[in-house]
Amino acid sequence: MRKTLIAGNWKMNGSQAAIDQLLSSLKASLPERDNVDWAVFPPSTYIAQAQSMLEGSRIAWGGQNVCEHPEGAYTGEVSASMLVDFGCKYVIIGHSERRHIYNETNEQIAEKIVIAVEAGLTPVICVGETQAQFESEMTREVIRTQLDAVINHPEGKEAISRSVIAYEPVWAIGTGLTATPELAQDVHIRIRSYISENVGKKVADSMQILYGGSVKPDNATNLLAQPDIDGCLVGGASLDPTKFIGIGKCKN
Ligand code: 13P
């Protein structure tokens, strides 16, 4: 049985004061029902604040990115062991903003996933197609290529078996457009089958596959009702505690 994970990617938003308010509200309004796992992803400068406010709560925290190297002369980067040092459970890897704005490659992303798992983190591996790829019906091929880079890495199968996958169609991120629940379910089941064929059925059956892209309380019920959607990776709405908690409450 896969537990639902509701994850909030705050991206480059927040301040100490705003995060203090947001986390205090989240802690105070978390539903008593424990059918959902919760996680937030603050910018790296605020991970220590999240740790001090969330330790002992039911909300986990993680990094939005990690360096593919363990340590050394990589100015501006944050290592997997540093995230672990600040209590991170998860790390988002391969978000479309990293792929498209910072030109991260599939191979670099595979290295990051492997190093994160070696450090004890659970990667949230983001995959998804652009609008142009969607329109030319390339979704399946794009996602396979993104997954193949991980699967074909010598340590990749082991690493993917310890990861969460997030399907985030690029055209749905921050646009207000959402994949229909049927379309998202179709992509999710294809991802699960691909993992089953190339990594193993047991891994595929237990893997949490999240949907991301303009998730809000008013569209989350139908998304979370799909059999292969095991949670959501939420951007904008995760900055509003009522909306973020509201999304989790949509899970029956
Ligand atoms: P929005 O929910 O703002 O569309 O962002 C989705 C996302 O990129 C989460 O990682």
Short mmCIF file of C-alpha atoms and ligand atoms in Angstrom, two decimals:
data_model
loop_
_atom_site.label_atom_id
_atom_site.label_comp_id
_atom_site.label_asym_id
_atom_site.label_seq_id
_atom_site.Cartn_x
_atom_site.Cartn_y
_atom_site.Cartn_z
CA MET A 1 0.00 0.00 0.00
CA ARG A 2 1.56 3.32 -1.09
CA LYS A 3 1.09 6.24 1.28
CA THR A 4 0.18 9.62 -0.18
CA LEU A 5 2.92 12.27 -0.06
CA ILE A 6 2.06 15.95 -0.25
CA ALA A 7 5.22 17.93 -0.90
CA GLY A 8 5.64 21.70 -1.07
CA ASN A 9 8.37 23.10 -3.32
CA TRP A 10 8.76 26.68 -2.15
CA LYS A 11 11.23 27.47 -4.97
CA MET A 12 13.07 30.80 -4.42
CA ASN A 13 10.47 32.33 -2.11
CA GLY A 14 10.39 33.29 1.55
CA SER A 15 12.18 35.13 4.32
CA GLN A 16 12.85 34.18 7.94
CA ALA A 17 9.70 35.99 9.01
CA ALA A 18 7.49 34.53 6.28
CA ILE A 19 8.78 30.99 6.86
CA ASP A 20 8.26 31.34 10.61
CA GLN A 21 4.59 32.17 9.93
CA LEU A 22 4.11 29.52 7.29
CA LEU A 23 5.60 26.67 9.33
CA SER A 24 3.79 27.74 12.51
CA SER A 25 0.48 27.67 10.62
CA LEU A 26 1.23 24.33 9.01
CA LYS A 27 2.10 22.74 12.34
CA ALA A 28 -1.01 24.17 13.99
CA SER A 29 -3.42 23.11 11.25
CA LEU A 30 -2.06 19.70 10.26
CA PRO A 31 -5.01 17.25 10.18
CA GLU A 32 -5.05 14.69 12.97
CA ARG A 33 -5.73 11.94 10.45
CA ASP A 34 -2.40 10.38 9.52
CA ASN A 35 -3.23 9.13 5.98
CA VAL A 36 -0.82 11.54 4.29
CA ASP A 37 2.92 12.21 4.59
CA TRP A 38 3.96 15.87 4.43
CA ALA A 39 7.20 17.47 3.26
CA VAL A 40 8.41 21.00 2.52
CA PHE A 41 11.37 22.13 0.42
CA PRO A 42 12.68 25.55 1.55
CA PRO A 43 15.50 27.42 -0.20
CA SER A 44 18.79 26.10 1.21
CA THR A 45 19.43 29.16 3.41
CA TYR A 46 16.24 28.34 5.35
CA ILE A 47 16.74 24.59 5.81
CA ALA A 48 18.21 25.12 9.29
CA GLN A 49 15.13 27.14 10.24
CA ALA A 50 12.86 24.37 8.94
CA GLN A 51 14.86 21.83 10.94
CA SER A 52 14.55 23.77 14.18
CA MET A 53 10.82 24.35 13.68
CA LEU A 54 9.83 20.94 12.30
CA GLU A 55 11.93 18.48 14.31
CA GLY A 56 9.56 16.11 16.12
CA SER A 57 6.60 17.08 13.89
CA ARG A 58 4.95 15.02 11.14
CA ILE A 59 6.35 17.33 8.44
CA ALA A 60 9.62 16.30 6.79
CA TRP A 61 11.87 18.70 4.93
CA GLY A 62 14.35 18.56 2.09
CA GLY A 63 16.56 20.43 -0.36
CA GLN A 64 15.51 21.74 -3.77
CA ASN A 65 18.75 20.64 -5.42
CA VAL A 66 22.06 18.93 -4.64
CA CYS A 67 25.55 18.90 -6.12
CA GLU A 68 26.62 15.80 -8.07
CA HIS A 69 30.03 15.89 -6.32
CA PRO A 70 30.56 14.91 -2.67
CA GLU A 71 32.64 17.95 -1.61
CA GLY A 72 35.32 20.37 -2.74
CA ALA A 73 35.82 23.36 -5.02
CA TYR A 74 32.25 23.82 -6.32
CA THR A 75 31.43 27.40 -5.39
CA GLY A 76 27.76 27.95 -4.72
CA GLU A 77 26.81 24.28 -4.46
CA VAL A 78 25.33 22.29 -1.56
CA SER A 79 26.33 18.65 -1.00
CA ALA A 80 24.16 15.67 -0.11
CA SER A 81 25.95 15.23 3.24
CA MET A 82 25.22 18.89 4.10
CA LEU A 83 21.50 18.29 3.52
CA VAL A 84 21.68 15.20 5.74
CA ASP A 85 23.54 17.26 8.37
CA PHE A 86 20.48 19.52 8.58
CA GLY A 87 18.01 16.66 8.93
CA CYS A 88 16.75 16.58 5.35
CA LYS A 89 14.88 13.41 4.41
CA TYR A 90 14.28 14.29 0.76
CA VAL A 91 15.88 16.23 -2.09
CA ILE A 92 14.23 17.37 -5.32
CA ILE A 93 16.41 16.44 -8.30
CA GLY A 94 15.93 17.32 -11.96
CA HIS A 95 13.17 19.88 -11.51
CA SER A 96 12.26 21.34 -14.90
CA GLU A 97 13.53 24.75 -13.77
CA ARG A 98 16.95 23.16 -13.16
CA ARG A 99 16.80 21.30 -16.47
CA HIS A 100 15.64 24.26 -18.57
CA ILE A 101 17.02 27.40 -16.87
CA TYR A 102 20.29 25.90 -15.61
CA ASN A 103 20.75 23.36 -18.43
CA GLU A 104 21.17 20.35 -16.17
CA THR A 105 21.57 17.22 -18.28
CA ASN A 106 19.99 13.81 -17.79
CA GLU A 107 23.42 12.38 -16.99
CA GLN A 108 24.20 15.06 -14.38
CA ILE A 109 20.79 14.44 -12.82
CA ALA A 110 21.52 10.70 -12.66
CA GLU A 111 24.79 11.45 -10.80
CA LYS A 112 22.90 13.65 -8.34
CA ILE A 113 20.34 10.91 -7.70
CA VAL A 114 23.04 8.32 -7.00
CA ILE A 115 25.03 10.58 -4.67
CA ALA A 116 21.87 11.62 -2.81
CA VAL A 117 20.87 8.01 -2.17
CA GLU A 118 24.41 7.13 -1.06
CA ALA A 119 24.16 9.91 1.54
CA GLY A 120 20.84 8.53 2.80
CA LEU A 121 18.45 11.00 1.14
CA THR A 122 15.29 10.11 -0.77
CA PRO A 123 15.41 11.86 -4.17
CA VAL A 124 12.21 13.26 -5.63
CA ILE A 125 13.08 12.78 -9.30
CA CYS A 126 11.20 15.20 -11.54
CA VAL A 127 10.34 14.22 -15.10
CA GLY A 128 8.06 15.78 -17.68
CA GLU A 129 7.67 17.16 -21.16
CA THR A 130 7.55 20.74 -22.45
CA GLN A 131 4.52 22.20 -24.19
CA ALA A 132 6.10 21.68 -27.63
CA GLN A 133 6.94 18.06 -26.79
CA PHE A 134 3.40 17.54 -25.48
CA GLU A 135 1.92 18.96 -28.67
CA SER A 136 4.10 16.70 -30.80
CA GLU A 137 3.00 13.70 -28.70
CA MET A 138 6.52 13.07 -27.41
CA THR A 139 5.62 12.75 -23.71
CA ARG A 140 6.35 9.05 -23.49
CA GLU A 141 9.67 9.26 -25.30
CA VAL A 142 10.88 12.29 -23.29
CA ILE A 143 10.11 10.64 -19.97
CA ARG A 144 11.73 7.38 -21.03
CA THR A 145 14.91 9.23 -21.98
CA GLN A 146 14.88 11.06 -18.63
CA LEU A 147 14.43 7.76 -16.74
CA ASP A 148 16.91 5.82 -18.91
CA ALA A 149 19.77 8.08 -17.83
CA VAL A 150 19.16 6.97 -14.24
CA ILE A 151 18.40 3.32 -15.02
CA ASN A 152 21.56 3.00 -17.15
CA HIS A 153 23.87 4.48 -14.50
CA PRO A 154 25.84 1.63 -12.83
CA GLU A 155 24.23 2.45 -9.45
CA GLY A 156 21.02 3.80 -10.98
CA LYS A 157 18.62 0.91 -10.47
CA GLU A 158 19.42 0.73 -6.77
CA ALA A 159 19.10 4.52 -6.50
CA ILE A 160 15.77 4.68 -8.32
CA SER A 161 14.39 1.96 -6.06
CA ARG A 162 14.94 4.37 -3.13
CA SER A 163 13.42 7.39 -4.88
CA VAL A 164 10.09 9.08 -5.39
CA ILE A 165 9.18 10.18 -8.94
CA ALA A 166 7.28 13.39 -9.69
CA TYR A 167 5.60 13.79 -13.06
CA GLU A 168 5.52 17.53 -13.75
CA PRO A 169 4.43 18.50 -17.27
CA VAL A 170 6.39 21.71 -17.89
CA TRP A 171 3.35 23.35 -19.53
CA ALA A 172 1.39 22.93 -16.28
CA ILE A 173 3.97 24.48 -13.93
CA GLY A 174 2.94 27.87 -12.63
CA THR A 175 0.57 28.35 -15.57
CA GLY A 176 -2.76 27.53 -13.97
CA LEU A 177 -3.11 24.71 -16.53
CA THR A 178 -3.33 21.24 -15.01
CA ALA A 179 -3.15 17.88 -16.72
CA THR A 180 -6.57 16.27 -16.49
CA PRO A 181 -6.67 13.50 -13.90
CA GLU A 182 -7.10 10.98 -16.75
CA LEU A 183 -4.08 12.27 -18.64
CA ALA A 184 -1.92 12.34 -15.51
CA GLN A 185 -3.07 8.82 -14.56
CA ASP A 186 -2.17 7.60 -18.05
CA VAL A 187 1.38 9.01 -17.79
CA HIS A 188 1.76 7.71 -14.23
CA ILE A 189 0.78 4.16 -15.15
CA ARG A 190 3.23 4.26 -18.06
CA ILE A 191 6.01 5.40 -15.73
CA ARG A 192 5.16 2.58 -13.32
CA SER A 193 5.17 0.00 -16.14
CA TYR A 194 8.49 1.29 -17.42
CA ILE A 195 10.03 1.01 -13.95
CA SER A 196 8.50 -2.46 -13.62
CA GLU A 197 10.03 -3.63 -16.92
CA ASN A 198 13.43 -2.03 -16.40
CA VAL A 199 14.02 -2.06 -12.66
CA GLY A 200 11.58 -4.56 -11.18
CA LYS A 201 7.91 -5.11 -10.41
CA LYS A 202 8.35 -4.90 -6.64
CA VAL A 203 10.08 -1.52 -6.93
CA ALA A 204 7.41 -0.25 -9.34
CA ASP A 205 4.51 -1.42 -7.17
CA SER A 206 5.82 0.35 -4.08
CA MET A 207 7.12 3.51 -5.80
CA GLN A 208 5.38 6.78 -4.94
CA ILE A 209 4.68 8.71 -8.15
CA LEU A 210 3.57 12.30 -7.50
CA TYR A 211 1.86 14.72 -9.87
CA GLY A 212 2.96 18.36 -10.03
CA GLY A 213 1.76 21.37 -12.00
CA SER A 214 -0.77 23.94 -10.75
CA VAL A 215 -2.19 21.65 -8.06
CA LYS A 216 -4.77 23.44 -5.90
CA PRO A 217 -7.39 22.27 -3.39
CA ASP A 218 -10.04 22.52 -6.11
CA ASN A 219 -8.34 20.12 -8.51
CA ALA A 220 -6.56 17.83 -6.03
CA THR A 221 -9.52 15.57 -5.18
CA ASN A 222 -9.80 14.14 -8.69
CA LEU A 223 -6.03 13.89 -9.12
CA LEU A 224 -5.55 12.08 -5.81
CA ALA A 225 -8.43 9.71 -6.61
CA GLN A 226 -6.44 8.20 -9.51
CA PRO A 227 -4.94 4.81 -8.63
CA ASP A 228 -1.40 5.65 -9.76
CA ILE A 229 -1.20 9.20 -8.39
CA ASP A 230 0.40 8.84 -4.97
CA GLY A 231 0.59 12.48 -4.02
CA CYS A 232 1.41 15.93 -5.29
CA LEU A 233 4.44 18.17 -5.66
CA VAL A 234 2.98 21.60 -5.09
CA GLY A 235 4.59 24.91 -6.03
CA GLY A 236 2.64 28.16 -5.65
CA ALA A 237 -0.14 26.77 -3.44
CA SER A 238 2.40 25.38 -0.94
CA LEU A 239 3.22 28.95 0.16
CA ASP A 240 -0.33 29.29 1.50
CA PRO A 241 -0.86 27.01 4.52
CA THR A 242 -4.63 26.79 4.03
CA LYS A 243 -4.24 25.72 0.41
CA PHE A 244 -1.36 23.32 1.10
CA ILE A 245 -3.18 21.58 3.94
CA GLY A 246 -6.38 21.72 1.87
CA ILE A 247 -4.68 19.70 -0.87
CA GLY A 248 -3.74 16.95 1.62
CA LYS A 249 -7.28 16.91 2.96
CA CYS A 250 -8.51 16.04 -0.54
CA LYS A 251 -7.13 12.51 -0.09
CA ASN A 252 -9.94 10.18 0.94
P1 13P B 1 3.05 25.12 -9.40
O1 13P B 1 2.25 24.30 -8.42
O2 13P B 1 3.26 26.53 -8.96
O3 13P B 1 2.52 24.97 -10.79
O4 13P B 1 4.54 24.49 -9.43
C1 13P B 1 4.69 23.12 -9.59
C2 13P B 1 6.10 22.77 -9.35
O5 13P B 1 6.98 23.13 -10.12
C3 13P B 1 6.44 21.99 -8.15
O6 13P B 1 7.74 21.53 -8.17
#
